[in-house]
Amino acid sequence: PAASAARALCFAALLLTSASCSKGPARPDNMPDLTPCTITVIYSGQPVEGADVLLAPKSGQFSAAGITDAAGRAIMKTDGTYEGVVPGEYLASVTKLEKTATDLGPSPEDPEEYAKMQEKIKALPAPEHLVPEKYSSFTTSGLVVSVISGTAAELTFELAD
């Protein structure tokens, strides 16, 4: 009986451990409950893959972020880690920049070489915005999100020129 009780205890501990691991990192104590939120980004009638979607709270301290997939859909994560969004009002931004194939190598330890690398970086052209640049700023995007507690938010941003 003692052996079977010990096995049962180990099995229960294993279940608790695996259940807590599947939820990801523990949320901070001061973080309210999160509501699922997905945002789809459409530009020129097409889903936008690889766009950064950011939500800045109008009040409160928890921001959210996501990156769109091939369907243009971003699963929003509070503080970029915890799936879901704290209910409330947010200003939103969407940014997608062209990828550049610039490899300057590892950062040099020598101060003179480091200064030369910094000059090379400054001389690089700015990457091109692949969605209109106005959407990359919370103040110019015109995008606002309202998340209601207990109601999954599935939103679509249709970006215009």
PDB file of C-alpha atoms in Angstrom:
ATOM      1  CA  PRO A   1       0.000   0.000   0.000  1.00  0.00           C
ATOM      2  CA  ALA A   2       2.819   2.445   0.792  1.00  0.00           C
ATOM      3  CA  ALA A   3       4.400   1.849  -2.635  1.00  0.00           C
ATOM      4  CA  SER A   4       1.123   2.401  -4.473  1.00  0.00           C
ATOM      5  CA  ALA A   5       0.456   5.561  -2.455  1.00  0.00           C
ATOM      6  CA  ALA A   6       3.933   6.835  -3.339  1.00  0.00           C
ATOM      7  CA  ARG A   7       3.304   6.070  -7.033  1.00  0.00           C
ATOM      8  CA  ALA A   8      -0.031   7.891  -6.894  1.00  0.00           C
ATOM      9  CA  LEU A   9       1.649  10.886  -5.257  1.00  0.00           C
ATOM     10  CA  CYS A  10       4.380  10.927  -7.931  1.00  0.00           C
ATOM     11  CA  PHE A  11       1.742  10.666 -10.679  1.00  0.00           C
ATOM     12  CA  ALA A  12      -0.217  13.583  -9.188  1.00  0.00           C
ATOM     13  CA  ALA A  13       2.974  15.663  -8.941  1.00  0.00           C
ATOM     14  CA  LEU A  14       3.770  14.828 -12.575  1.00  0.00           C
ATOM     15  CA  LEU A  15       0.282  15.920 -13.688  1.00  0.00           C
ATOM     16  CA  LEU A  16       0.544  19.203 -11.783  1.00  0.00           C
ATOM     17  CA  THR A  17       4.006  19.874 -13.196  1.00  0.00           C
ATOM     18  CA  SER A  18       2.986  19.161 -16.789  1.00  0.00           C
ATOM     19  CA  ALA A  19      -0.204  21.223 -16.440  1.00  0.00           C
ATOM     20  CA  SER A  20       1.682  24.234 -15.142  1.00  0.00           C
ATOM     21  CA  CYS A  21       4.352  23.906 -17.842  1.00  0.00           C
ATOM     22  CA  SER A  22       1.799  23.909 -20.661  1.00  0.00           C
ATOM     23  CA  LYS A  23       0.527  27.374 -19.694  1.00  0.00           C
ATOM     24  CA  GLY A  24       3.860  29.079 -20.285  1.00  0.00           C
ATOM     25  CA  PRO A  25       5.534  31.495 -17.879  1.00  0.00           C
ATOM     26  CA  ALA A  26       3.629  32.483 -14.750  1.00  0.00           C
ATOM     27  CA  ARG A  27       1.941  35.867 -14.995  1.00  0.00           C
ATOM     28  CA  PRO A  28       2.976  38.622 -12.598  1.00  0.00           C
ATOM     29  CA  ASP A  29       0.714  38.947  -9.548  1.00  0.00           C
ATOM     30  CA  ASN A  30      -0.351  42.471 -10.527  1.00  0.00           C
ATOM     31  CA  MET A  31      -1.512  41.447 -14.041  1.00  0.00           C
ATOM     32  CA  PRO A  32      -5.309  41.255 -14.443  1.00  0.00           C
ATOM     33  CA  ASP A  33      -6.958  38.337 -16.246  1.00  0.00           C
ATOM     34  CA  LEU A  34      -6.285  38.314 -19.984  1.00  0.00           C
ATOM     35  CA  THR A  35      -8.795  38.139 -22.824  1.00  0.00           C
ATOM     36  CA  PRO A  36      -7.904  36.373 -26.100  1.00  0.00           C
ATOM     37  CA  CYS A  37      -7.237  38.858 -28.900  1.00  0.00           C
ATOM     38  CA  THR A  38      -6.306  38.333 -32.543  1.00  0.00           C
ATOM     39  CA  ILE A  39      -5.791  41.067 -35.096  1.00  0.00           C
ATOM     40  CA  THR A  40      -5.782  40.485 -38.852  1.00  0.00           C
ATOM     41  CA  VAL A  41      -3.947  43.019 -41.025  1.00  0.00           C
ATOM     42  CA  ILE A  42      -5.089  43.596 -44.622  1.00  0.00           C
ATOM     43  CA  TYR A  43      -3.371  45.975 -47.058  1.00  0.00           C
ATOM     44  CA  SER A  44      -4.301  46.415 -50.730  1.00  0.00           C
ATOM     45  CA  GLY A  45      -6.862  43.642 -50.285  1.00  0.00           C
ATOM     46  CA  GLN A  46      -4.215  41.110 -49.195  1.00  0.00           C
ATOM     47  CA  PRO A  47      -3.214  39.722 -45.788  1.00  0.00           C
ATOM     48  CA  VAL A  48       0.086  41.152 -44.559  1.00  0.00           C
ATOM     49  CA  GLU A  49       2.586  38.564 -43.338  1.00  0.00           C
ATOM     50  CA  GLY A  50       5.401  39.510 -40.963  1.00  0.00           C
ATOM     51  CA  ALA A  51       3.955  42.796 -39.698  1.00  0.00           C
ATOM     52  CA  ASP A  52       4.547  43.897 -36.108  1.00  0.00           C
ATOM     53  CA  VAL A  53       1.281  44.809 -34.377  1.00  0.00           C
ATOM     54  CA  LEU A  54       1.602  46.755 -31.121  1.00  0.00           C
ATOM     55  CA  LEU A  55      -1.065  47.832 -28.638  1.00  0.00           C
ATOM     56  CA  ALA A  56      -0.369  50.678 -26.194  1.00  0.00           C
ATOM     57  CA  PRO A  57      -2.901  51.069 -23.369  1.00  0.00           C
ATOM     58  CA  LYS A  58      -4.716  54.398 -23.130  1.00  0.00           C
ATOM     59  CA  SER A  59      -4.506  53.859 -19.372  1.00  0.00           C
ATOM     60  CA  GLY A  60      -2.827  51.089 -17.438  1.00  0.00           C
ATOM     61  CA  GLN A  61       0.565  49.514 -17.719  1.00  0.00           C
ATOM     62  CA  PHE A  62       0.284  46.392 -19.877  1.00  0.00           C
ATOM     63  CA  SER A  63       1.015  46.649 -23.599  1.00  0.00           C
ATOM     64  CA  ALA A  64       0.558  43.832 -26.107  1.00  0.00           C
ATOM     65  CA  ALA A  65       2.329  42.712 -29.274  1.00  0.00           C
ATOM     66  CA  GLY A  66       2.034  40.170 -32.057  1.00  0.00           C
ATOM     67  CA  ILE A  67       3.490  39.315 -35.466  1.00  0.00           C
ATOM     68  CA  THR A  68       1.198  38.457 -38.352  1.00  0.00           C
ATOM     69  CA  ASP A  69       1.336  35.035 -39.998  1.00  0.00           C
ATOM     70  CA  ALA A  70       0.725  34.171 -43.681  1.00  0.00           C
ATOM     71  CA  ALA A  71      -3.011  34.809 -43.188  1.00  0.00           C
ATOM     72  CA  GLY A  72      -2.227  38.287 -41.788  1.00  0.00           C
ATOM     73  CA  ARG A  73      -3.313  37.154 -38.303  1.00  0.00           C
ATOM     74  CA  ALA A  74      -1.458  38.128 -35.117  1.00  0.00           C
ATOM     75  CA  ILE A  75      -2.177  36.473 -31.781  1.00  0.00           C
ATOM     76  CA  MET A  76      -1.682  39.279 -29.300  1.00  0.00           C
ATOM     77  CA  LYS A  77       0.441  38.695 -26.209  1.00  0.00           C
ATOM     78  CA  THR A  78       0.592  40.973 -23.177  1.00  0.00           C
ATOM     79  CA  ASP A  79       4.127  42.193 -22.578  1.00  0.00           C
ATOM     80  CA  GLY A  80       4.992  40.078 -25.651  1.00  0.00           C
ATOM     81  CA  THR A  81       4.847  36.911 -23.494  1.00  0.00           C
ATOM     82  CA  TYR A  82       1.409  36.119 -22.062  1.00  0.00           C
ATOM     83  CA  GLU A  83      -1.261  35.129 -24.588  1.00  0.00           C
ATOM     84  CA  GLY A  84      -4.200  37.526 -24.405  1.00  0.00           C
ATOM     85  CA  VAL A  85      -4.762  41.198 -23.621  1.00  0.00           C
ATOM     86  CA  VAL A  86      -5.788  43.048 -20.465  1.00  0.00           C
ATOM     87  CA  PRO A  87      -9.327  44.379 -21.120  1.00  0.00           C
ATOM     88  CA  GLY A  88      -9.345  48.078 -21.949  1.00  0.00           C
ATOM     89  CA  GLU A  89      -8.774  50.692 -24.648  1.00  0.00           C
ATOM     90  CA  TYR A  90      -5.607  50.678 -26.769  1.00  0.00           C
ATOM     91  CA  LEU A  91      -3.928  52.709 -29.465  1.00  0.00           C
ATOM     92  CA  ALA A  92      -2.475  50.424 -32.135  1.00  0.00           C
ATOM     93  CA  SER A  93       0.368  50.510 -34.624  1.00  0.00           C
ATOM     94  CA  VAL A  94       1.303  48.248 -37.527  1.00  0.00           C
ATOM     95  CA  THR A  95       4.801  48.194 -38.983  1.00  0.00           C
ATOM     96  CA  LYS A  96       6.337  46.118 -41.737  1.00  0.00           C
ATOM     97  CA  LEU A  97       9.771  47.028 -43.041  1.00  0.00           C
ATOM     98  CA  GLU A  98      11.698  45.505 -45.912  1.00  0.00           C
ATOM     99  CA  LYS A  99      14.332  43.018 -44.864  1.00  0.00           C
ATOM    100  CA  THR A 100      17.859  44.115 -45.648  1.00  0.00           C
ATOM    101  CA  ALA A 101      20.698  41.691 -46.328  1.00  0.00           C
ATOM    102  CA  THR A 102      23.292  43.643 -44.408  1.00  0.00           C
ATOM    103  CA  ASP A 103      25.717  41.642 -42.291  1.00  0.00           C
ATOM    104  CA  LEU A 104      28.347  43.758 -40.630  1.00  0.00           C
ATOM    105  CA  GLY A 105      29.678  40.836 -38.613  1.00  0.00           C
ATOM    106  CA  PRO A 106      30.141  40.661 -34.860  1.00  0.00           C
ATOM    107  CA  SER A 107      30.542  43.827 -32.856  1.00  0.00           C
ATOM    108  CA  PRO A 108      34.282  44.596 -32.583  1.00  0.00           C
ATOM    109  CA  GLU A 109      35.876  44.954 -29.164  1.00  0.00           C
ATOM    110  CA  ASP A 110      38.415  47.551 -30.319  1.00  0.00           C
ATOM    111  CA  PRO A 111      36.935  51.067 -29.757  1.00  0.00           C
ATOM    112  CA  GLU A 112      38.267  52.400 -33.087  1.00  0.00           C
ATOM    113  CA  GLU A 113      36.821  49.474 -35.048  1.00  0.00           C
ATOM    114  CA  TYR A 114      33.559  49.846 -33.151  1.00  0.00           C
ATOM    115  CA  ALA A 115      33.385  53.556 -34.110  1.00  0.00           C
ATOM    116  CA  LYS A 116      33.994  52.631 -37.779  1.00  0.00           C
ATOM    117  CA  MET A 117      31.161  50.095 -37.625  1.00  0.00           C
ATOM    118  CA  GLN A 118      28.834  52.710 -36.142  1.00  0.00           C
ATOM    119  CA  GLU A 119      29.623  55.040 -39.066  1.00  0.00           C
ATOM    120  CA  LYS A 120      28.798  52.232 -41.530  1.00  0.00           C
ATOM    121  CA  ILE A 121      25.484  51.675 -39.766  1.00  0.00           C
ATOM    122  CA  LYS A 122      24.630  55.393 -39.949  1.00  0.00           C
ATOM    123  CA  ALA A 123      25.388  55.397 -43.681  1.00  0.00           C
ATOM    124  CA  LEU A 124      22.964  52.564 -44.429  1.00  0.00           C
ATOM    125  CA  PRO A 125      19.734  53.602 -46.143  1.00  0.00           C
ATOM    126  CA  ALA A 126      16.606  53.426 -43.989  1.00  0.00           C
ATOM    127  CA  PRO A 127      14.536  50.313 -44.734  1.00  0.00           C
ATOM    128  CA  GLU A 128      11.426  50.861 -46.839  1.00  0.00           C
ATOM    129  CA  HIS A 129       8.009  50.695 -45.183  1.00  0.00           C
ATOM    130  CA  LEU A 130       5.944  47.915 -46.815  1.00  0.00           C
ATOM    131  CA  VAL A 131       2.695  49.276 -45.364  1.00  0.00           C
ATOM    132  CA  PRO A 132       2.091  53.031 -45.185  1.00  0.00           C
ATOM    133  CA  GLU A 133       4.424  54.621 -42.633  1.00  0.00           C
ATOM    134  CA  LYS A 134       1.584  56.468 -40.868  1.00  0.00           C
ATOM    135  CA  TYR A 135       0.484  53.135 -39.339  1.00  0.00           C
ATOM    136  CA  SER A 136       3.822  52.671 -37.557  1.00  0.00           C
ATOM    137  CA  SER A 137       3.007  55.387 -34.998  1.00  0.00           C
ATOM    138  CA  PHE A 138       0.332  55.255 -32.296  1.00  0.00           C
ATOM    139  CA  THR A 139      -0.340  58.964 -32.833  1.00  0.00           C
ATOM    140  CA  THR A 140      -0.846  58.841 -36.617  1.00  0.00           C
ATOM    141  CA  SER A 141      -2.264  55.357 -37.259  1.00  0.00           C
ATOM    142  CA  GLY A 142      -5.858  56.147 -36.280  1.00  0.00           C
ATOM    143  CA  LEU A 143      -6.136  52.542 -35.074  1.00  0.00           C
ATOM    144  CA  VAL A 144      -7.965  52.037 -31.776  1.00  0.00           C
ATOM    145  CA  VAL A 145      -8.773  48.724 -30.091  1.00  0.00           C
ATOM    146  CA  SER A 146     -11.339  48.034 -27.393  1.00  0.00           C
ATOM    147  CA  VAL A 147     -11.071  44.725 -25.539  1.00  0.00           C
ATOM    148  CA  ILE A 148     -13.983  43.697 -23.309  1.00  0.00           C
ATOM    149  CA  SER A 149     -13.450  41.307 -20.419  1.00  0.00           C
ATOM    150  CA  GLY A 150     -14.611  37.759 -21.142  1.00  0.00           C
ATOM    151  CA  THR A 151     -15.230  38.374 -24.858  1.00  0.00           C
ATOM    152  CA  ALA A 152     -12.560  37.158 -27.275  1.00  0.00           C
ATOM    153  CA  ALA A 153     -11.556  40.026 -29.563  1.00  0.00           C
ATOM    154  CA  GLU A 154     -11.129  39.201 -33.263  1.00  0.00           C
ATOM    155  CA  LEU A 155     -10.351  42.422 -35.091  1.00  0.00           C
ATOM    156  CA  THR A 156      -9.336  43.347 -38.629  1.00  0.00           C
ATOM    157  CA  PHE A 157      -7.253  46.361 -39.610  1.00  0.00           C
ATOM    158  CA  GLU A 158      -7.794  47.250 -43.278  1.00  0.00           C
ATOM    159  CA  LEU A 159      -4.938  49.623 -44.045  1.00  0.00           C
ATOM    160  CA  ALA A 160      -5.312  52.270 -46.743  1.00  0.00           C
ATOM    161  CA  ASP A 161      -2.741  54.420 -48.549  1.00  0.00           C
TER     162      ASP A 161
END
